[in-house]
CSV table of C-alpha atoms and ligand atoms in Angstrom, one decimal:
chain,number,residue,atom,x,y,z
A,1296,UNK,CA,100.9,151.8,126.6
A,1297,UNK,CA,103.9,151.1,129.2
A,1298,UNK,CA,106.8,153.3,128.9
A,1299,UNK,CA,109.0,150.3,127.3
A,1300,UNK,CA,106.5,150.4,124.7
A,1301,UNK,CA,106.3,153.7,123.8
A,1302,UNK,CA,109.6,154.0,123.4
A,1303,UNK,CA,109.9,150.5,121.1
A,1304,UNK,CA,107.0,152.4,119.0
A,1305,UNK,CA,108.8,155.9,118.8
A,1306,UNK,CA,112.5,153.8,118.0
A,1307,UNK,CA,110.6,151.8,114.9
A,1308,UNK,CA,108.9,154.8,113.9
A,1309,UNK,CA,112.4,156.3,113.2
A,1310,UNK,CA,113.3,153.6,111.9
A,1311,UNK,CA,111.1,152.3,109.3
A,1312,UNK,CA,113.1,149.9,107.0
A,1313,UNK,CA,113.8,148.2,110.9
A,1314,UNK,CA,110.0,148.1,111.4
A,1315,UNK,CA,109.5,146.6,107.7
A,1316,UNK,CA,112.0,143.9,108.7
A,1317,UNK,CA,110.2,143.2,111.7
A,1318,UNK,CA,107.2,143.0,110.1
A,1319,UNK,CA,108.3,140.5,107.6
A,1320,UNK,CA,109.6,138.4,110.0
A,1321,UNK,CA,106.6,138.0,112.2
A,1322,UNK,CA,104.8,137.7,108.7
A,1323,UNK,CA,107.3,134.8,108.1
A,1324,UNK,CA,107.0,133.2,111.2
A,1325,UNK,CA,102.7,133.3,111.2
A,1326,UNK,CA,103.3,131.6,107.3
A,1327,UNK,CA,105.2,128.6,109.5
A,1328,UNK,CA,103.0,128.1,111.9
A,1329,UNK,CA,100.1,128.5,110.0
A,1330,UNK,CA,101.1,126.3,106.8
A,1331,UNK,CA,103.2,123.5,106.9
A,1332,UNK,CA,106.5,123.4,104.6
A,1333,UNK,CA,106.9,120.4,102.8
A,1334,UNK,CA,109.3,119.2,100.1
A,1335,UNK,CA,107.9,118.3,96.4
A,1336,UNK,CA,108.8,115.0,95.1
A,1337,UNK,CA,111.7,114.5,92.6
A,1338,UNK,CA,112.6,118.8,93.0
A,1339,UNK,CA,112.9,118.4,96.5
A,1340,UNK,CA,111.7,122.4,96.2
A,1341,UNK,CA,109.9,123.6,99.7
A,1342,UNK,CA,106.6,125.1,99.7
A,1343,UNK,CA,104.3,125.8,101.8
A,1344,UNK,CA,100.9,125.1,101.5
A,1345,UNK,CA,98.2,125.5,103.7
A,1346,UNK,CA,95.8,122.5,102.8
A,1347,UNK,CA,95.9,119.2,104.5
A,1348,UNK,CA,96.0,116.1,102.0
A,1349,UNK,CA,92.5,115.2,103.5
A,1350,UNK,CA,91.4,119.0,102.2
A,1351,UNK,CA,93.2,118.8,98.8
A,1352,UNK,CA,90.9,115.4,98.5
A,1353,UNK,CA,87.8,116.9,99.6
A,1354,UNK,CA,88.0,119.9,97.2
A,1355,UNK,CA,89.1,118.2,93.7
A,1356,UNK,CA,86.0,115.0,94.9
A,1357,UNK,CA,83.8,117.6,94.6
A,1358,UNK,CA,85.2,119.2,91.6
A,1359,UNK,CA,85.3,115.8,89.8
A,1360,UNK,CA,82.1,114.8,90.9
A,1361,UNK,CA,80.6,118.0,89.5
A,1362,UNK,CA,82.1,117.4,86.3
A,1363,UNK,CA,81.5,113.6,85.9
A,1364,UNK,CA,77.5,114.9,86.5
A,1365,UNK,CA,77.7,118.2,83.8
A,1366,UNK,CA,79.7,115.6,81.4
A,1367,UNK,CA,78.2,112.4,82.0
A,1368,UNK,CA,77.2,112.3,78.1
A,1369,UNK,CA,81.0,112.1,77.2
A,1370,UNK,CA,82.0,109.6,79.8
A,1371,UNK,CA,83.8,107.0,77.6
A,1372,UNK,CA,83.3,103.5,79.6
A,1373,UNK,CA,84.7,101.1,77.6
A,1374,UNK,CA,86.8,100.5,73.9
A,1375,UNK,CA,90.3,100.7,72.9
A,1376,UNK,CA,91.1,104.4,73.9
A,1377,UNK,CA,89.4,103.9,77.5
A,1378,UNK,CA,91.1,100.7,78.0
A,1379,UNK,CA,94.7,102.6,77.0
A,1380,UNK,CA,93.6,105.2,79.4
A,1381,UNK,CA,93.0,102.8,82.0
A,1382,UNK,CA,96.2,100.7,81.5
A,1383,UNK,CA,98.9,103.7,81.4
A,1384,UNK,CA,96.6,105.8,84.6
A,1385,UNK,CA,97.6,102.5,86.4
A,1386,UNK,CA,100.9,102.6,86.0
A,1387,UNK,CA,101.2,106.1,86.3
A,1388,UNK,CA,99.4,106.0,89.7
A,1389,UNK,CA,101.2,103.2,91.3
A,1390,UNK,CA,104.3,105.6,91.2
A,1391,UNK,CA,102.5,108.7,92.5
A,1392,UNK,CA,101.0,106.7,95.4
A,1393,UNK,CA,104.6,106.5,96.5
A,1394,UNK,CA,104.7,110.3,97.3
A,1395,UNK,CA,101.3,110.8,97.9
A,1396,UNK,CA,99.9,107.8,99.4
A,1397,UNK,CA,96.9,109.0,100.8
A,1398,UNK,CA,95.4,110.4,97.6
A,1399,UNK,CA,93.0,108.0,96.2
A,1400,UNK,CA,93.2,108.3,92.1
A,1401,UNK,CA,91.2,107.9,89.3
A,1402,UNK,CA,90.9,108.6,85.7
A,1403,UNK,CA,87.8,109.5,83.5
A,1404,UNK,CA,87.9,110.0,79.8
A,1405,UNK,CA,85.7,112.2,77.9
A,1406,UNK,CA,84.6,112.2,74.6
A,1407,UNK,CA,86.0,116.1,74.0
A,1408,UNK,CA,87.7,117.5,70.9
A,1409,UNK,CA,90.1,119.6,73.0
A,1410,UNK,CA,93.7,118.4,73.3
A,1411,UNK,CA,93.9,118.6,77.2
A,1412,UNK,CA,94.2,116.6,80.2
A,1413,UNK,CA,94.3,117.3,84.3
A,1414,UNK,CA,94.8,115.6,87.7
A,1415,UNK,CA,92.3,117.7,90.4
A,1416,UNK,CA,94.3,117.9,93.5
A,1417,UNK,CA,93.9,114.7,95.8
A,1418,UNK,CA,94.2,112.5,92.7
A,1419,UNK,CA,91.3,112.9,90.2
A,1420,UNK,CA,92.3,112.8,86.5
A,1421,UNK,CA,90.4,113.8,83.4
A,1422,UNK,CA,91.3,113.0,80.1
A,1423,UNK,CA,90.2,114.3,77.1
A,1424,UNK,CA,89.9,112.1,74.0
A,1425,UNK,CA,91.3,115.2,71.8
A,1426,UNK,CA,94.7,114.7,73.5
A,1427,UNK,CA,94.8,111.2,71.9
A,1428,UNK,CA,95.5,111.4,68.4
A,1429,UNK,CA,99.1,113.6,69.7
A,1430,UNK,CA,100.1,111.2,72.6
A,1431,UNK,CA,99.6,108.3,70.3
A,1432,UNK,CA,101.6,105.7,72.1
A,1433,UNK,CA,101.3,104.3,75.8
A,1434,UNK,CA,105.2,106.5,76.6
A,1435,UNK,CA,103.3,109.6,74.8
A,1436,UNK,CA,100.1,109.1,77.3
A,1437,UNK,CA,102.2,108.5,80.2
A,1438,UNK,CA,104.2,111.7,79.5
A,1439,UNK,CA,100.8,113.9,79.8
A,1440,UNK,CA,99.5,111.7,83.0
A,1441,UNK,CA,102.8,112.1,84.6
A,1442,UNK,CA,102.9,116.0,84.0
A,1443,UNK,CA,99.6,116.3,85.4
A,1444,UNK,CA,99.9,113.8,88.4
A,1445,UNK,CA,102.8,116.1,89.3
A,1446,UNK,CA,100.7,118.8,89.8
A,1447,UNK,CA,99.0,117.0,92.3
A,1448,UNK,CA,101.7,115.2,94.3
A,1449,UNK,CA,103.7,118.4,94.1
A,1450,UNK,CA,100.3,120.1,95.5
A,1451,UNK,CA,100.8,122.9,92.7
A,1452,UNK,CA,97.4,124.1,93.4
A,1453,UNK,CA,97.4,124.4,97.7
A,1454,UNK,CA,100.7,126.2,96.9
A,1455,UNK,CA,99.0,128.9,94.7
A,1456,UNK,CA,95.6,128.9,97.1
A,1457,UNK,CA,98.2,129.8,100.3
A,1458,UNK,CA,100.0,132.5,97.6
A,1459,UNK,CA,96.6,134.3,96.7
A,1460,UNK,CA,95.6,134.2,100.7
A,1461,UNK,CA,92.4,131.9,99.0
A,1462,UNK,CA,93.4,128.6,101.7
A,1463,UNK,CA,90.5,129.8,104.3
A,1464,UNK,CA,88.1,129.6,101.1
A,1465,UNK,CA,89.4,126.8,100.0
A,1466,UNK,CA,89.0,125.1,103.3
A,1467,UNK,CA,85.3,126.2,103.9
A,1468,UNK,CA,84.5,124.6,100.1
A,1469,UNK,CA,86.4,121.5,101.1
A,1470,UNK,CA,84.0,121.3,104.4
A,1471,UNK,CA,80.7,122.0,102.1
A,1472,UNK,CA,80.7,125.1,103.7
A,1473,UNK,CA,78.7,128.0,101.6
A,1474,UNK,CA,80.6,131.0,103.1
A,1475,UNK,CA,81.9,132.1,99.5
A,1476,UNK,CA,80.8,135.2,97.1
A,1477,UNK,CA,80.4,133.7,93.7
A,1478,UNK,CA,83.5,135.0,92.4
A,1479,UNK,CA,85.8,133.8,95.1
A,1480,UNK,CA,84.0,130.4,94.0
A,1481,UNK,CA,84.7,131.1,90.3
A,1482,UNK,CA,88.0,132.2,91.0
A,1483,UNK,CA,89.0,129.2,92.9
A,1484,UNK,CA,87.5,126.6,90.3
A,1485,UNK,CA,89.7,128.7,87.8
A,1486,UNK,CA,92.9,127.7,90.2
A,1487,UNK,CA,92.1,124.2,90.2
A,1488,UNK,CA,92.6,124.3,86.7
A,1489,UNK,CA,89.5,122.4,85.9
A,1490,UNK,CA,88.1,122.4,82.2
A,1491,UNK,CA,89.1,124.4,79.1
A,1492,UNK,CA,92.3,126.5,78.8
A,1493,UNK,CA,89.7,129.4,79.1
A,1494,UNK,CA,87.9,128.6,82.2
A,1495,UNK,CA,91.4,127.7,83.9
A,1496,UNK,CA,94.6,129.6,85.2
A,1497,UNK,CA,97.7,128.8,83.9
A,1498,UNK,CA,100.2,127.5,86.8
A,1499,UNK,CA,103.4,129.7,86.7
A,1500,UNK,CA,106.3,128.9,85.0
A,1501,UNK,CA,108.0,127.5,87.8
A,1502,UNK,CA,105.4,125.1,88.8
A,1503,UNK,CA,104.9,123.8,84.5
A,1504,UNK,CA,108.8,123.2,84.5
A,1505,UNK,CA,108.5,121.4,87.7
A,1506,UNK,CA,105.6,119.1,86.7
A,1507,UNK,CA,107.6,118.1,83.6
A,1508,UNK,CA,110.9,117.2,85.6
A,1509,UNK,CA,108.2,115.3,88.3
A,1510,UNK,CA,106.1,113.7,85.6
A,1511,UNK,CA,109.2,112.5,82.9
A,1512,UNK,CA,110.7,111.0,86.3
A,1513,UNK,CA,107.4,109.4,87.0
A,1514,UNK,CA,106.8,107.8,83.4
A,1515,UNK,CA,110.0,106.8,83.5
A,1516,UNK,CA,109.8,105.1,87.0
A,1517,UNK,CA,107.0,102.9,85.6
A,1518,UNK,CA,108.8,101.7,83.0
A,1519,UNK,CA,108.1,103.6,80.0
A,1520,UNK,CA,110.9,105.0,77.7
A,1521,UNK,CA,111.8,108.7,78.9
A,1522,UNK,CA,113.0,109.2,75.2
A,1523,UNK,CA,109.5,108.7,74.0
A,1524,UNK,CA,108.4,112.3,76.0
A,1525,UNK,CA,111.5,114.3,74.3
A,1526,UNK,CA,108.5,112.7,70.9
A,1527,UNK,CA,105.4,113.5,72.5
A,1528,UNK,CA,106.3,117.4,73.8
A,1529,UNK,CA,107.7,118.0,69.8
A,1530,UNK,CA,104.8,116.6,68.7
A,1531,UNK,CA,102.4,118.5,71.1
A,1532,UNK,CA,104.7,121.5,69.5
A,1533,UNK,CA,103.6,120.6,66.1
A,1534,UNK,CA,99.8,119.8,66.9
A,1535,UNK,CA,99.2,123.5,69.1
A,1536,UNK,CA,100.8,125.7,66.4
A,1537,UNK,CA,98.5,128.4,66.4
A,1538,UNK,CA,96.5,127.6,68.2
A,1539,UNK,CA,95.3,128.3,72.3
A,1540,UNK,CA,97.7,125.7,74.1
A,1541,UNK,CA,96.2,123.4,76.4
A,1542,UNK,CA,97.1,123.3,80.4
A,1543,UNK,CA,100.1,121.8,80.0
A,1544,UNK,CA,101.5,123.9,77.5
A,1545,UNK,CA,100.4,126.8,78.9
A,1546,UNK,CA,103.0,129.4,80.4
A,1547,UNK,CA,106.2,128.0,79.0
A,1548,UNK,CA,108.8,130.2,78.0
A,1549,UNK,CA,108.7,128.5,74.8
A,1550,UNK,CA,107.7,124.5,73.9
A,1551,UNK,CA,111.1,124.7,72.2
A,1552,UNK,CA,113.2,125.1,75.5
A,1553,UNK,CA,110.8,122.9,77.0
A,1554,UNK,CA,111.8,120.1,74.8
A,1555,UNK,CA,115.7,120.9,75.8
A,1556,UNK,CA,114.7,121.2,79.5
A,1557,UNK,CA,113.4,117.6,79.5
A,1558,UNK,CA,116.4,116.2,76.8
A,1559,UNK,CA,118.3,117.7,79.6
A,1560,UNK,CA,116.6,115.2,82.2
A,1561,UNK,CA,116.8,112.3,80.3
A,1562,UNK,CA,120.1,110.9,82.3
A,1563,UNK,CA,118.5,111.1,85.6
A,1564,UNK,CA,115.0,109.6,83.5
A,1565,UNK,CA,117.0,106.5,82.7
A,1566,UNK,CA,118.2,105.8,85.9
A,1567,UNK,CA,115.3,106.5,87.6
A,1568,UNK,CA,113.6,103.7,84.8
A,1569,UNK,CA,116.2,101.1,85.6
A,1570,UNK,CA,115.3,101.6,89.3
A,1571,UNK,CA,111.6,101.5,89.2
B,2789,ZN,ZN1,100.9,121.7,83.7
């Protein structure tokens, strides 16, 4: 070690809260170089993430394509409740494809008694038919697609991969790499927030709030009546009264002050509908 050096060492060791700040720094300045910062849609929030759109793709293909093969019994291919599914994923998608328009999206319905829904990231949706009976209308179905299509246009999961220092996993999954204990593996299935409430982790608070602001402004954008989500989420209040909330009323302060959050969105809603 060069004098110069020795004596940088001996000043930080003096000085530890100097050292800590220097740490953090380079810490800061690796997290840049090494993820890129990008802006959500709608929130204009920066994140960083550290999975490329081409990544986020590969992982929830593989994810959906897992699930289509353990589900293939419940697929629902045709009737009134897939056509509606079709219909409002459509709409829904054409306005997510201007944020994300790489992702390629589709929707599958299964026959499931749970009330729950998801969008894998990359654009793969799932719908269960036991969310149906409490979205009821087109607006009420395009207020759940637009919350979850958030998620993945906002890239909610990459985010929480590059928090929980899981991106290199993540990656190696994505490139059908095997380099993973089982538990990693479990755990990052849990993050995509695949399946059941239980299987899945909830996304924070943050991220649910944002994917209702993103999603209402979505709905909205392809025409549907931004008033008709204040319906749904009271609705969805009444229907999960005691009982486990699905995904996307997981983690809310309270569905209550969800439903004011989103009332208090409805001016910017509007003009976003009258826009497109
Ligand atoms: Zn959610």
């Amino acid at each position: 070690m060069s004098r110069a050096r020795k004596g940088l060492a001996a000043f930080l060791v003096a000085r530890p809260l100097i050292a800590i700040l220097l740490a953090a720094v380079v810490v800061g300045v690796l997290l840049l170089f090494f993820t890129h910062r990008q802006r959500t849609p709608v929130t204009h929030r920066v994140e960083h993430v550290g999975l490329t759109d081409k990544q986020q793709m590969q992982l929830g293909s593989e994810e959906y394509a897992k699930t289509l093969r353990e589900d293939r019994a419940q697929i629902v291919s045709s009737g009134t409740s897939y056509a509606q599914v079709q219909r409002v994923a459509k709409r829904i998608e054409a306005v997510a494809r201007r944020d994300k328009p790489n992702f390629v999206w589709k929707v599958t319905l299964l026959r499931k008694n749970e009330a729950n829904a998801y969008c894998l990231p990359g654009g793969k949706i799932v719908v269960y038919t036991g969310i149906l009976p409490v979205t009821q209308t087109d607006a009420g179905l395009a207020t759940v697609l637009g919350h979850e299509v958030a998620h993945a246009t906002a890239e909610h999961v990459a985010e929480r991969l590059e928090r929980q220092n899981l991106t290199r996993i993540a990656i190696a999954i994505a490139a059908g790499g095997i380099a993973v204990t089982p538990s990693q593996y479990a755990h990052l299935v849990a993050l995509l927030g695949v399946g059941g409430q239980a299987a899945s982790l909830p996304f924070s608070r943050k991220q649910e709030s944002e994917a209702d602001h993103i999603g209402l402004i979505y709905m909205a954008r392809a025409g549907f009546d931004p008033h008709q989500a204040v319906a749904f989420w009271k609705r969805m209040l009444r229907a999960s009264k005691g009982k486990e909330p699905p995904e996307f009323a997981s983690d809310h302060p309270s569905t209550a002050r969800r439903v004011e959050q989103v009332e208090g969105w409805l001016p910017e809603a509007e003009r976003a509908r009258r826009q497109g």
